[in-house]
């Protein structure tokens, strides 16, 4: 099976599972949608609705999944091009893909008003992405300026 087809099946099955979780537990959803987050995972702004956020939550998760897919397709095009440092950019894109995938799962905690758990996972996700990016940059400069 081709890697892109595997990725597409994985990302769409994740969206399907998340959508089923939202639909099954729709009576426990909050009426506030987090719109901005600090680096520590604390939502700094909410958009409030009159009723539970089922439709908006599904659309938000679908938009993030489409953004994730767009990054993956962009990464595929980048690999075919002859851009200098394409390997470094490709590795950054892979980190972004994993971060977006993790972010969709963290959002479920905020949708069900489990902000404390969501904050912990968001901090872990952000620290992991930051460490991975620092490691990539360090490796890039080490390879570039070898003596």
mmCIF file of N, CA and C in Angstrom:
data_model
loop_
_atom_site.group_PDB
_atom_site.id
_atom_site.type_symbol
_atom_site.label_atom_id
_atom_site.label_comp_id
_atom_site.label_asym_id
_atom_site.label_seq_id
_atom_site.Cartn_x
_atom_site.Cartn_y
_atom_site.Cartn_z
ATOM 1 N N UNK A 1 0.850 -1.176 0.000
ATOM 2 C CA UNK A 1 0.000 0.000 0.000
ATOM 3 C C UNK A 1 0.898 1.243 0.000
ATOM 4 N N UNK A 2 0.529 2.240 -0.767
ATOM 5 C CA UNK A 2 1.314 3.457 -0.881
ATOM 6 C C UNK A 2 1.266 4.245 0.429
ATOM 7 N N UNK A 3 2.369 4.943 0.751
ATOM 8 C CA UNK A 3 2.395 5.714 2.007
ATOM 9 C C UNK A 3 1.294 6.772 2.097
ATOM 10 N N UNK A 4 1.007 7.452 0.984
ATOM 11 C CA UNK A 4 -0.033 8.482 1.025
ATOM 12 C C UNK A 4 -1.403 7.870 1.291
ATOM 13 N N UNK A 5 -1.654 6.693 0.724
ATOM 14 C CA UNK A 5 -2.929 6.024 0.945
ATOM 15 C C UNK A 5 -3.056 5.580 2.404
ATOM 16 N N UNK A 6 -1.968 5.068 2.982
ATOM 17 C CA UNK A 6 -1.974 4.694 4.399
ATOM 18 C C UNK A 6 -2.236 5.917 5.265
ATOM 19 N N UNK A 7 -1.565 7.029 4.937
ATOM 20 C CA UNK A 7 -1.735 8.257 5.704
ATOM 21 C C UNK A 7 -3.174 8.747 5.617
ATOM 22 N N UNK A 8 -3.733 8.706 4.419
ATOM 23 C CA UNK A 8 -5.106 9.157 4.226
ATOM 24 C C UNK A 8 -6.089 8.301 5.023
ATOM 25 N N UNK A 9 -5.889 6.994 5.019
ATOM 26 C CA UNK A 9 -6.750 6.094 5.791
ATOM 27 C C UNK A 9 -6.601 6.385 7.289
ATOM 28 N N UNK A 10 -5.370 6.599 7.743
ATOM 29 C CA UNK A 10 -5.125 6.880 9.159
ATOM 30 C C UNK A 10 -5.780 8.182 9.591
ATOM 31 N N UNK A 11 -5.584 9.236 8.824
ATOM 32 C CA UNK A 11 -6.096 10.544 9.229
ATOM 33 C C UNK A 11 -7.623 10.588 9.167
ATOM 34 N N UNK A 12 -8.210 9.940 8.175
ATOM 35 C CA UNK A 12 -9.677 9.935 8.078
ATOM 36 C C UNK A 12 -10.316 9.020 9.118
ATOM 37 N N UNK A 13 -9.648 7.921 9.459
ATOM 38 C CA UNK A 13 -10.194 7.065 10.520
ATOM 39 C C UNK A 13 -10.103 7.769 11.871
ATOM 40 N N UNK A 14 -9.049 8.553 12.065
ATOM 41 C CA UNK A 14 -8.949 9.346 13.297
ATOM 42 C C UNK A 14 -10.091 10.348 13.378
ATOM 43 N N UNK A 15 -10.361 11.029 12.271
ATOM 44 C CA UNK A 15 -11.478 11.981 12.242
ATOM 45 C C UNK A 15 -12.806 11.275 12.496
ATOM 46 N N UNK A 16 -12.977 10.099 11.935
ATOM 47 C CA UNK A 16 -14.214 9.332 12.141
ATOM 48 C C UNK A 16 -14.378 8.941 13.609
ATOM 49 N N UNK A 17 -13.315 8.457 14.238
ATOM 50 C CA UNK A 17 -13.384 8.078 15.658
ATOM 51 C C UNK A 17 -13.696 9.291 16.518
ATOM 52 N N UNK A 18 -13.029 10.420 16.245
ATOM 53 C CA UNK A 18 -13.292 11.630 17.019
ATOM 54 C C UNK A 18 -14.724 12.111 16.817
ATOM 55 N N UNK A 19 -15.224 12.020 15.594
ATOM 56 C CA UNK A 19 -16.604 12.421 15.323
ATOM 57 C C UNK A 19 -17.598 11.526 16.056
ATOM 58 N N UNK A 20 -17.322 10.229 16.074
ATOM 59 C CA UNK A 20 -18.197 9.309 16.817
ATOM 60 C C UNK A 20 -18.194 9.616 18.311
ATOM 61 N N UNK A 21 -17.033 9.933 18.860
ATOM 62 C CA UNK A 21 -16.951 10.301 20.281
ATOM 63 C C UNK A 21 -17.803 11.537 20.542
ATOM 64 N N UNK A 22 -17.697 12.540 19.663
ATOM 65 C CA UNK A 22 -18.488 13.760 19.838
ATOM 66 C C UNK A 22 -19.984 13.483 19.723
ATOM 67 N N UNK A 23 -20.377 12.639 18.785
ATOM 68 C CA UNK A 23 -21.799 12.363 18.583
ATOM 69 C C UNK A 23 -22.372 11.531 19.725
ATOM 70 N N UNK A 24 -21.635 10.521 20.164
ATOM 71 C CA UNK A 24 -22.128 9.649 21.238
ATOM 72 C C UNK A 24 -22.259 10.429 22.548
ATOM 73 N N UNK A 25 -21.310 11.282 22.851
ATOM 74 C CA UNK A 25 -21.323 12.024 24.110
ATOM 75 C C UNK A 25 -21.736 13.481 23.905
ATOM 76 N N UNK A 26 -22.611 13.754 22.967
ATOM 77 C CA UNK A 26 -22.998 15.127 22.635
ATOM 78 C C UNK A 26 -23.704 15.839 23.780
ATOM 79 N N UNK A 27 -24.318 15.094 24.685
ATOM 80 C CA UNK A 27 -25.025 15.730 25.807
ATOM 81 C C UNK A 27 -24.051 16.257 26.861
ATOM 82 N N UNK A 28 -22.794 15.871 26.771
ATOM 83 C CA UNK A 28 -21.795 16.329 27.730
ATOM 84 C C UNK A 28 -20.917 17.449 27.179
ATOM 85 N N UNK A 29 -21.199 17.884 25.953
ATOM 86 C CA UNK A 29 -20.409 18.952 25.341
ATOM 87 C C UNK A 29 -20.693 20.281 26.024
ATOM 88 N N UNK A 30 -19.707 21.167 25.996
ATOM 89 C CA UNK A 30 -19.899 22.499 26.561
ATOM 90 C C UNK A 30 -20.538 23.405 25.518
ATOM 91 N N UNK A 31 -20.796 24.626 25.909
ATOM 92 C CA UNK A 31 -21.338 25.617 24.973
ATOM 93 C C UNK A 31 -20.273 26.624 24.567
ATOM 94 N N UNK A 32 -19.033 26.415 25.000
ATOM 95 C CA UNK A 32 -17.945 27.339 24.697
ATOM 96 C C UNK A 32 -16.879 26.632 23.859
ATOM 97 N N UNK A 33 -16.502 27.260 22.755
ATOM 98 C CA UNK A 33 -15.474 26.730 21.870
ATOM 99 C C UNK A 33 -14.188 27.519 22.100
ATOM 100 N N UNK A 34 -13.100 26.849 22.503
ATOM 101 C CA UNK A 34 -11.839 27.575 22.666
ATOM 102 C C UNK A 34 -11.306 28.014 21.299
ATOM 103 N N UNK A 35 -10.881 29.277 21.210
ATOM 104 C CA UNK A 35 -10.395 29.786 19.933
ATOM 105 C C UNK A 35 -8.918 30.136 19.942
ATOM 106 N N UNK A 36 -8.374 30.522 21.080
ATOM 107 C CA UNK A 36 -6.955 30.841 21.190
ATOM 108 C C UNK A 36 -6.377 30.108 22.387
ATOM 109 N N UNK A 37 -5.135 29.656 22.253
ATOM 110 C CA UNK A 37 -4.460 28.938 23.327
ATOM 111 C C UNK A 37 -3.114 29.590 23.598
ATOM 112 N N UNK A 38 -2.723 29.595 24.874
ATOM 113 C CA UNK A 38 -1.360 30.026 25.192
ATOM 114 C C UNK A 38 -0.431 28.838 24.977
ATOM 115 N N UNK A 39 0.857 29.066 25.096
ATOM 116 C CA UNK A 39 1.834 28.002 24.879
ATOM 117 C C UNK A 39 1.702 26.909 25.947
ATOM 118 N N UNK A 40 1.128 27.257 27.075
ATOM 119 C CA UNK A 40 0.958 26.271 28.144
ATOM 120 C C UNK A 40 -0.340 25.488 28.024
ATOM 121 N N UNK A 41 -1.112 25.742 26.984
ATOM 122 C CA UNK A 41 -2.330 24.985 26.768
ATOM 123 C C UNK A 41 -3.566 25.578 27.399
ATOM 124 N N UNK A 42 -3.452 26.746 27.975
ATOM 125 C CA UNK A 42 -4.609 27.388 28.596
ATOM 126 C C UNK A 42 -5.372 28.162 27.515
ATOM 127 N N UNK A 43 -6.649 27.866 27.333
ATOM 128 C CA UNK A 43 -7.427 28.654 26.357
ATOM 129 C C UNK A 43 -7.541 30.096 26.841
ATOM 130 N N UNK A 44 -7.180 31.038 25.982
ATOM 131 C CA UNK A 44 -7.230 32.449 26.368
ATOM 132 C C UNK A 44 -8.469 33.148 25.846
ATOM 133 N N UNK A 45 -9.183 32.501 24.935
ATOM 134 C CA UNK A 45 -10.397 33.099 24.408
ATOM 135 C C UNK A 45 -11.371 31.986 24.012
ATOM 136 N N UNK A 46 -12.630 32.228 24.253
ATOM 137 C CA UNK A 46 -13.686 31.282 23.909
ATOM 138 C C UNK A 46 -14.729 31.973 23.050
ATOM 139 N N UNK A 47 -15.371 31.202 22.210
ATOM 140 C CA UNK A 47 -16.552 31.675 21.498
ATOM 141 C C UNK A 47 -17.730 30.919 22.091
ATOM 142 N N UNK A 48 -18.696 31.648 22.638
ATOM 143 C CA UNK A 48 -19.816 31.020 23.344
ATOM 144 C C UNK A 48 -21.021 30.847 22.419
ATOM 145 N N UNK A 49 -21.654 29.685 22.537
ATOM 146 C CA UNK A 49 -22.848 29.346 21.773
ATOM 147 C C UNK A 49 -24.025 29.194 22.733
ATOM 148 N N UNK A 50 -25.236 29.216 22.177
ATOM 149 C CA UNK A 50 -26.440 29.044 22.990
ATOM 150 C C UNK A 50 -26.696 27.580 23.342
ATOM 151 N N UNK A 51 -26.191 26.673 22.532
ATOM 152 C CA UNK A 51 -26.399 25.240 22.778
ATOM 153 C C UNK A 51 -25.061 24.513 22.615
ATOM 154 N N UNK A 52 -25.015 23.238 22.893
ATOM 155 C CA UNK A 52 -23.746 22.499 22.776
ATOM 156 C C UNK A 52 -23.115 22.621 21.386
ATOM 157 N N UNK A 53 -21.822 22.502 21.341
ATOM 158 C CA UNK A 53 -21.035 22.854 20.164
ATOM 159 C C UNK A 53 -20.784 21.689 19.206
ATOM 160 N N UNK A 54 -21.718 20.788 19.069
ATOM 161 C CA UNK A 54 -21.497 19.592 18.252
ATOM 162 C C UNK A 54 -21.120 19.932 16.812
ATOM 163 N N UNK A 55 -21.913 20.726 16.128
ATOM 164 C CA UNK A 55 -21.633 21.065 14.732
ATOM 165 C C UNK A 55 -20.336 21.829 14.563
ATOM 166 N N UNK A 56 -20.127 22.806 15.423
ATOM 167 C CA UNK A 56 -18.903 23.596 15.347
ATOM 168 C C UNK A 56 -17.673 22.762 15.661
ATOM 169 N N UNK A 57 -17.799 21.869 16.632
ATOM 170 C CA UNK A 57 -16.670 21.010 16.984
ATOM 171 C C UNK A 57 -16.313 20.069 15.840
ATOM 172 N N UNK A 58 -17.333 19.511 15.194
ATOM 173 C CA UNK A 58 -17.083 18.629 14.047
ATOM 174 C C UNK A 58 -16.416 19.387 12.899
ATOM 175 N N UNK A 59 -16.889 20.599 12.628
ATOM 176 C CA UNK A 59 -16.290 21.414 11.566
ATOM 177 C C UNK A 59 -14.852 21.814 11.910
ATOM 178 N N UNK A 60 -14.612 22.133 13.162
ATOM 179 C CA UNK A 60 -13.275 22.530 13.598
ATOM 180 C C UNK A 60 -12.296 21.363 13.449
ATOM 181 N N UNK A 61 -12.707 20.182 13.883
ATOM 182 C CA UNK A 61 -11.850 19.002 13.730
ATOM 183 C C UNK A 61 -11.620 18.670 12.254
ATOM 184 N N UNK A 62 -12.649 18.814 11.442
ATOM 185 C CA UNK A 62 -12.495 18.547 10.006
ATOM 186 C C UNK A 62 -11.542 19.550 9.358
ATOM 187 N N UNK A 63 -11.615 20.821 9.768
ATOM 188 C CA UNK A 63 -10.716 21.837 9.213
ATOM 189 C C UNK A 63 -9.265 21.551 9.586
ATOM 190 N N UNK A 64 -9.040 21.137 10.827
ATOM 191 C CA UNK A 64 -7.672 20.822 11.245
ATOM 192 C C UNK A 64 -7.171 19.578 10.515
ATOM 193 N N UNK A 65 -8.046 18.612 10.303
ATOM 194 C CA UNK A 65 -7.669 17.410 9.556
ATOM 195 C C UNK A 65 -7.332 17.754 8.110
ATOM 196 N N UNK A 66 -8.100 18.650 7.504
ATOM 197 C CA UNK A 66 -7.787 19.082 6.140
ATOM 198 C C UNK A 66 -6.468 19.850 6.084
ATOM 199 N N UNK A 67 -6.198 20.666 7.099
ATOM 200 C CA UNK A 67 -4.908 21.363 7.161
ATOM 201 C C UNK A 67 -3.772 20.356 7.282
ATOM 202 N N UNK A 68 -3.982 19.327 8.071
ATOM 203 C CA UNK A 68 -2.983 18.278 8.230
ATOM 204 C C UNK A 68 -2.728 17.579 6.895
ATOM 205 N N UNK A 69 -3.782 17.284 6.181
ATOM 206 C CA UNK A 69 -3.659 16.643 4.866
ATOM 207 C C UNK A 69 -2.958 17.568 3.868
ATOM 208 N N UNK A 70 -3.262 18.866 3.930
ATOM 209 C CA UNK A 70 -2.614 19.831 3.041
ATOM 210 C C UNK A 70 -1.115 19.900 3.309
ATOM 211 N N UNK A 71 -0.717 19.869 4.574
ATOM 212 C CA UNK A 71 0.709 19.869 4.909
ATOM 213 C C UNK A 71 1.372 18.613 4.366
ATOM 214 N N UNK A 72 0.691 17.486 4.467
ATOM 215 C CA UNK A 72 1.250 16.219 3.965
ATOM 216 C C UNK A 72 1.419 16.257 2.444
ATOM 217 N N UNK A 73 0.430 16.794 1.734
ATOM 218 C CA UNK A 73 0.539 16.906 0.280
ATOM 219 C C UNK A 73 1.629 17.896 -0.124
ATOM 220 N N UNK A 74 1.745 18.984 0.635
ATOM 221 C CA UNK A 74 2.803 19.957 0.385
ATOM 222 C C UNK A 74 4.167 19.315 0.600
ATOM 223 N N UNK A 75 4.265 18.489 1.616
ATOM 224 C CA UNK A 75 5.505 17.777 1.895
ATOM 225 C C UNK A 75 5.870 16.850 0.740
ATOM 226 N N UNK A 76 4.873 16.217 0.170
ATOM 227 C CA UNK A 76 5.104 15.326 -0.974
ATOM 228 C C UNK A 76 5.631 16.118 -2.173
ATOM 229 N N UNK A 77 5.049 17.286 -2.431
ATOM 230 C CA UNK A 77 5.527 18.129 -3.524
ATOM 231 C C UNK A 77 6.924 18.650 -3.251
ATOM 232 N N UNK A 78 7.216 18.966 -2.005
ATOM 233 C CA UNK A 78 8.531 19.470 -1.633
ATOM 234 C C UNK A 78 9.602 18.414 -1.868
ATOM 235 N N UNK A 79 9.274 17.172 -1.601
ATOM 236 C CA UNK A 79 10.233 16.089 -1.802
ATOM 237 C C UNK A 79 10.585 15.929 -3.278
ATOM 238 N N UNK A 80 9.639 16.226 -4.153
ATOM 239 C CA UNK A 80 9.889 16.100 -5.593
ATOM 240 C C UNK A 80 10.692 17.274 -6.144
ATOM 241 N N UNK A 81 10.637 18.417 -5.487
ATOM 242 C CA UNK A 81 11.343 19.595 -5.978
ATOM 243 C C UNK A 81 12.811 19.536 -5.565
ATOM 244 N N UNK A 82 13.596 20.386 -6.151
ATOM 245 C CA UNK A 82 15.027 20.412 -5.845
ATOM 246 C C UNK A 82 15.397 21.532 -4.909
ATOM 247 N N UNK A 83 14.531 21.854 -3.989
ATOM 248 C CA UNK A 83 14.785 22.970 -3.079
ATOM 249 C C UNK A 83 15.937 22.630 -2.130
ATOM 250 N N UNK A 84 16.801 23.613 -1.951
ATOM 251 C CA UNK A 84 17.903 23.446 -1.016
ATOM 252 C C UNK A 84 17.348 23.288 0.399
ATOM 253 N N UNK A 85 17.901 22.421 1.166
ATOM 254 C CA UNK A 85 17.464 22.124 2.539
ATOM 255 C C UNK A 85 16.065 21.532 2.584
ATOM 256 N N UNK A 86 15.693 20.838 1.544
ATOM 257 C CA UNK A 86 14.367 20.213 1.499
ATOM 258 C C UNK A 86 14.223 19.189 2.622
ATOM 259 N N UNK A 87 15.328 18.554 3.003
ATOM 260 C CA UNK A 87 15.264 17.557 4.073
ATOM 261 C C UNK A 87 14.885 18.206 5.406
ATOM 262 N N UNK A 88 15.470 19.354 5.699
ATOM 263 C CA UNK A 88 15.148 20.058 6.937
ATOM 264 C C UNK A 88 13.695 20.521 6.944
ATOM 265 N N UNK A 89 13.246 21.097 5.834
ATOM 266 C CA UNK A 89 11.857 21.556 5.746
ATOM 267 C C UNK A 89 10.901 20.376 5.852
ATOM 268 N N UNK A 90 11.266 19.262 5.224
ATOM 269 C CA UNK A 90 10.421 18.069 5.287
ATOM 270 C C UNK A 90 10.312 17.552 6.722
ATOM 271 N N UNK A 91 11.403 17.593 7.469
ATOM 272 C CA UNK A 91 11.352 17.142 8.863
ATOM 273 C C UNK A 91 10.509 18.078 9.723
ATOM 274 N N UNK A 92 10.593 19.388 9.476
ATOM 275 C CA UNK A 92 9.722 20.325 10.186
ATOM 276 C C UNK A 92 8.257 20.055 9.863
ATOM 277 N N UNK A 93 7.975 19.762 8.607
ATOM 278 C CA UNK A 93 6.595 19.467 8.212
ATOM 279 C C UNK A 93 6.093 18.195 8.885
ATOM 280 N N UNK A 94 6.960 17.203 9.032
ATOM 281 C CA UNK A 94 6.547 15.973 9.721
ATOM 282 C C UNK A 94 6.199 16.253 11.177
ATOM 283 N N UNK A 95 6.987 17.114 11.824
ATOM 284 C CA UNK A 95 6.684 17.490 13.208
ATOM 285 C C UNK A 95 5.339 18.214 13.262
ATOM 286 N N UNK A 96 5.089 19.089 12.301
ATOM 287 C CA UNK A 96 3.816 19.807 12.262
ATOM 288 C C UNK A 96 2.646 18.851 12.059
ATOM 289 N N UNK A 97 2.826 17.845 11.213
ATOM 290 C CA UNK A 97 1.778 16.858 10.985
ATOM 291 C C UNK A 97 1.441 16.125 12.277
ATOM 292 N N UNK A 98 2.457 15.684 13.002
ATOM 293 C CA UNK A 98 2.235 14.971 14.273
ATOM 294 C C UNK A 98 1.606 15.904 15.298
ATOM 295 N N UNK A 99 2.047 17.169 15.331
ATOM 296 C CA UNK A 99 1.490 18.118 16.291
ATOM 297 C C UNK A 99 0.010 18.362 15.986
ATOM 298 N N UNK A 100 -0.333 18.553 14.719
ATOM 299 C CA UNK A 100 -1.738 18.770 14.369
ATOM 300 C C UNK A 100 -2.592 17.560 14.717
ATOM 301 N N UNK A 101 -2.067 16.362 14.479
ATOM 302 C CA UNK A 101 -2.800 15.151 14.819
ATOM 303 C C UNK A 101 -3.030 15.085 16.330
ATOM 304 N N UNK A 102 -2.000 15.359 17.117
ATOM 305 C CA UNK A 102 -2.154 15.357 18.574
ATOM 306 C C UNK A 102 -3.089 16.461 19.052
ATOM 307 N N UNK A 103 -3.033 17.612 18.388
ATOM 308 C CA UNK A 103 -3.879 18.737 18.767
ATOM 309 C C UNK A 103 -5.355 18.406 18.618
ATOM 310 N N UNK A 104 -5.712 17.626 17.593
ATOM 311 C CA UNK A 104 -7.125 17.262 17.424
ATOM 312 C C UNK A 104 -7.615 16.410 18.593
ATOM 313 N N UNK A 105 -6.739 15.552 19.117
ATOM 314 C CA UNK A 105 -7.138 14.746 20.278
ATOM 315 C C UNK A 105 -7.222 15.593 21.542
ATOM 316 N N UNK A 106 -6.318 16.545 21.686
ATOM 317 C CA UNK A 106 -6.357 17.426 22.860
ATOM 318 C C UNK A 106 -7.622 18.281 22.845
ATOM 319 N N UNK A 107 -8.056 18.698 21.655
ATOM 320 C CA UNK A 107 -9.275 19.505 21.559
ATOM 321 C C UNK A 107 -10.494 18.803 22.140
ATOM 322 N N UNK A 108 -10.532 17.477 22.047
ATOM 323 C CA UNK A 108 -11.681 16.747 22.596
ATOM 324 C C UNK A 108 -11.843 17.013 24.095
ATOM 325 N N UNK A 109 -10.720 17.127 24.810
ATOM 326 C CA UNK A 109 -10.806 17.423 26.248
ATOM 327 C C UNK A 109 -11.441 18.786 26.485
ATOM 328 N N UNK A 110 -11.084 19.774 25.657
ATOM 329 C CA UNK A 110 -11.659 21.102 25.816
ATOM 330 C C UNK A 110 -13.141 21.118 25.430
ATOM 331 N N UNK A 111 -13.524 20.340 24.444
ATOM 332 C CA UNK A 111 -14.925 20.285 24.035
ATOM 333 C C UNK A 111 -15.810 19.703 25.130
ATOM 334 N N UNK A 112 -15.248 18.821 25.955
ATOM 335 C CA UNK A 112 -16.028 18.205 27.037
ATOM 336 C C UNK A 112 -15.749 18.851 28.388
ATOM 337 N N UNK A 113 -15.181 20.062 28.378
ATOM 338 C CA UNK A 113 -14.907 20.832 29.583
ATOM 339 C C UNK A 113 -13.966 20.108 30.540
ATOM 340 N N UNK A 114 -12.994 19.428 30.015
ATOM 341 C CA UNK A 114 -11.945 18.789 30.808
ATOM 342 C C UNK A 114 -10.641 19.559 30.584
ATOM 343 N N UNK A 115 -10.690 20.854 30.881
ATOM 344 C CA UNK A 115 -9.582 21.745 30.554
ATOM 345 C C UNK A 115 -8.290 21.369 31.259
ATOM 346 N N UNK A 116 -8.382 20.894 32.503
ATOM 347 C CA UNK A 116 -7.161 20.569 33.248
ATOM 348 C C UNK A 116 -6.392 19.432 32.567
ATOM 349 N N UNK A 117 -7.102 18.420 32.117
ATOM 350 C CA UNK A 117 -6.454 17.308 31.418
ATOM 351 C C UNK A 117 -5.935 17.789 30.065
ATOM 352 N N UNK A 118 -6.716 18.589 29.370
ATOM 353 C CA UNK A 118 -6.298 19.123 28.078
ATOM 354 C C UNK A 118 -5.047 19.974 28.180
ATOM 355 N N UNK A 119 -4.941 20.761 29.259
ATOM 356 C CA UNK A 119 -3.768 21.603 29.449
ATOM 357 C C UNK A 119 -2.511 20.772 29.625
ATOM 358 N N UNK A 120 -2.607 19.682 30.378
ATOM 359 C CA UNK A 120 -1.450 18.814 30.591
ATOM 360 C C UNK A 120 -0.994 18.215 29.268
ATOM 361 N N UNK A 121 -1.928 17.688 28.499
ATOM 362 C CA UNK A 121 -1.564 17.090 27.212
ATOM 363 C C UNK A 121 -1.051 18.134 26.226
ATOM 364 N N UNK A 122 -1.602 19.344 26.270
ATOM 365 C CA UNK A 122 -1.148 20.403 25.379
ATOM 366 C C UNK A 122 0.287 20.815 25.701
ATOM 367 N N UNK A 123 0.604 20.911 26.987
ATOM 368 C CA UNK A 123 1.970 21.256 27.380
ATOM 369 C C UNK A 123 2.936 20.167 26.930
ATOM 370 N N UNK A 124 2.570 18.907 27.144
ATOM 371 C CA UNK A 124 3.431 17.797 26.719
ATOM 372 C C UNK A 124 3.618 17.814 25.206
ATOM 373 N N UNK A 125 2.552 18.054 24.470
ATOM 374 C CA UNK A 125 2.615 18.109 23.015
ATOM 375 C C UNK A 125 3.509 19.256 22.539
ATOM 376 N N UNK A 126 3.364 20.427 23.152
ATOM 377 C CA UNK A 126 4.170 21.587 22.769
ATOM 378 C C UNK A 126 5.650 21.386 23.115
ATOM 379 N N UNK A 127 5.924 20.834 24.289
ATOM 380 C CA UNK A 127 7.316 20.590 24.673
ATOM 381 C C UNK A 127 7.947 19.555 23.746
ATOM 382 N N UNK A 128 7.210 18.501 23.423
ATOM 383 C CA UNK A 128 7.727 17.491 22.510
ATOM 384 C C UNK A 128 8.049 18.061 21.141
ATOM 385 N N UNK A 129 7.155 18.893 20.605
ATOM 386 C CA UNK A 129 7.396 19.517 19.300
ATOM 387 C C UNK A 129 8.578 20.471 19.364
ATOM 388 N N UNK A 130 8.698 21.225 20.451
ATOM 389 C CA UNK A 130 9.806 22.165 20.609
ATOM 390 C C UNK A 130 11.145 21.433 20.675
ATOM 391 N N UNK A 131 11.205 20.362 21.451
ATOM 392 C CA UNK A 131 12.436 19.583 21.569
ATOM 393 C C UNK A 131 12.791 18.946 20.224
ATOM 394 N N UNK A 132 11.805 18.431 19.512
ATOM 395 C CA UNK A 132 12.060 17.829 18.208
ATOM 396 C C UNK A 132 12.593 18.861 17.223
ATOM 397 N N UNK A 133 12.037 20.071 17.244
ATOM 398 C CA UNK A 133 12.523 21.116 16.345
ATOM 399 C C UNK A 133 13.932 21.557 16.702
ATOM 400 N N UNK A 134 14.214 21.699 17.990
ATOM 401 C CA UNK A 134 15.578 22.059 18.399
ATOM 402 C C UNK A 134 16.582 20.995 17.985
ATOM 403 N N UNK A 135 16.195 19.740 18.115
ATOM 404 C CA UNK A 135 17.072 18.646 17.708
ATOM 405 C C UNK A 135 17.334 18.693 16.208
ATOM 406 N N UNK A 136 16.309 18.980 15.420
ATOM 407 C CA UNK A 136 16.498 19.091 13.974
ATOM 408 C C UNK A 136 17.432 20.232 13.605
ATOM 409 N N UNK A 137 17.231 21.379 14.215
ATOM 410 C CA UNK A 137 18.078 22.532 13.915
ATOM 411 C C UNK A 137 19.514 22.241 14.333
ATOM 412 N N UNK A 138 19.688 21.648 15.473
ATOM 413 C CA UNK A 138 21.027 21.300 15.949
ATOM 414 C C UNK A 138 21.703 20.336 14.982
ATOM 415 N N UNK A 139 20.983 19.323 14.550
ATOM 416 C CA UNK A 139 21.530 18.352 13.602
ATOM 417 C C UNK A 139 21.869 19.017 12.265
ATOM 418 N N UNK A 140 21.009 19.927 11.825
ATOM 419 C CA UNK A 140 21.254 20.636 10.569
ATOM 420 C C UNK A 140 22.549 21.431 10.640
ATOM 421 N N UNK A 141 22.732 22.198 11.722
ATOM 422 C CA UNK A 141 23.937 23.015 11.828
ATOM 423 C C UNK A 141 25.176 22.162 12.071
ATOM 424 N N UNK A 142 25.031 21.070 12.761
ATOM 425 C CA UNK A 142 26.167 20.181 12.971
ATOM 426 C C UNK A 142 26.626 19.589 11.640
ATOM 427 N N UNK A 143 25.684 19.163 10.813
ATOM 428 C CA UNK A 143 26.031 18.605 9.504
ATOM 429 C C UNK A 143 26.580 19.670 8.565
ATOM 430 N N UNK A 144 26.050 20.863 8.674
ATOM 431 C CA UNK A 144 26.433 21.939 7.757
ATOM 432 C C UNK A 144 27.824 22.480 8.044
ATOM 433 N N UNK A 145 28.179 22.550 9.321
ATOM 434 C CA UNK A 145 29.457 23.160 9.685
ATOM 435 C C UNK A 145 30.441 22.153 10.253
ATOM 436 N N UNK A 146 30.436 20.949 9.710
ATOM 437 C CA UNK A 146 31.413 19.944 10.134
ATOM 438 C C UNK A 146 32.800 20.397 9.728
ATOM 439 N N UNK A 147 33.742 20.066 10.544
ATOM 440 C CA UNK A 147 35.129 20.431 10.219
ATOM 441 C C UNK A 147 35.847 19.252 9.677
#
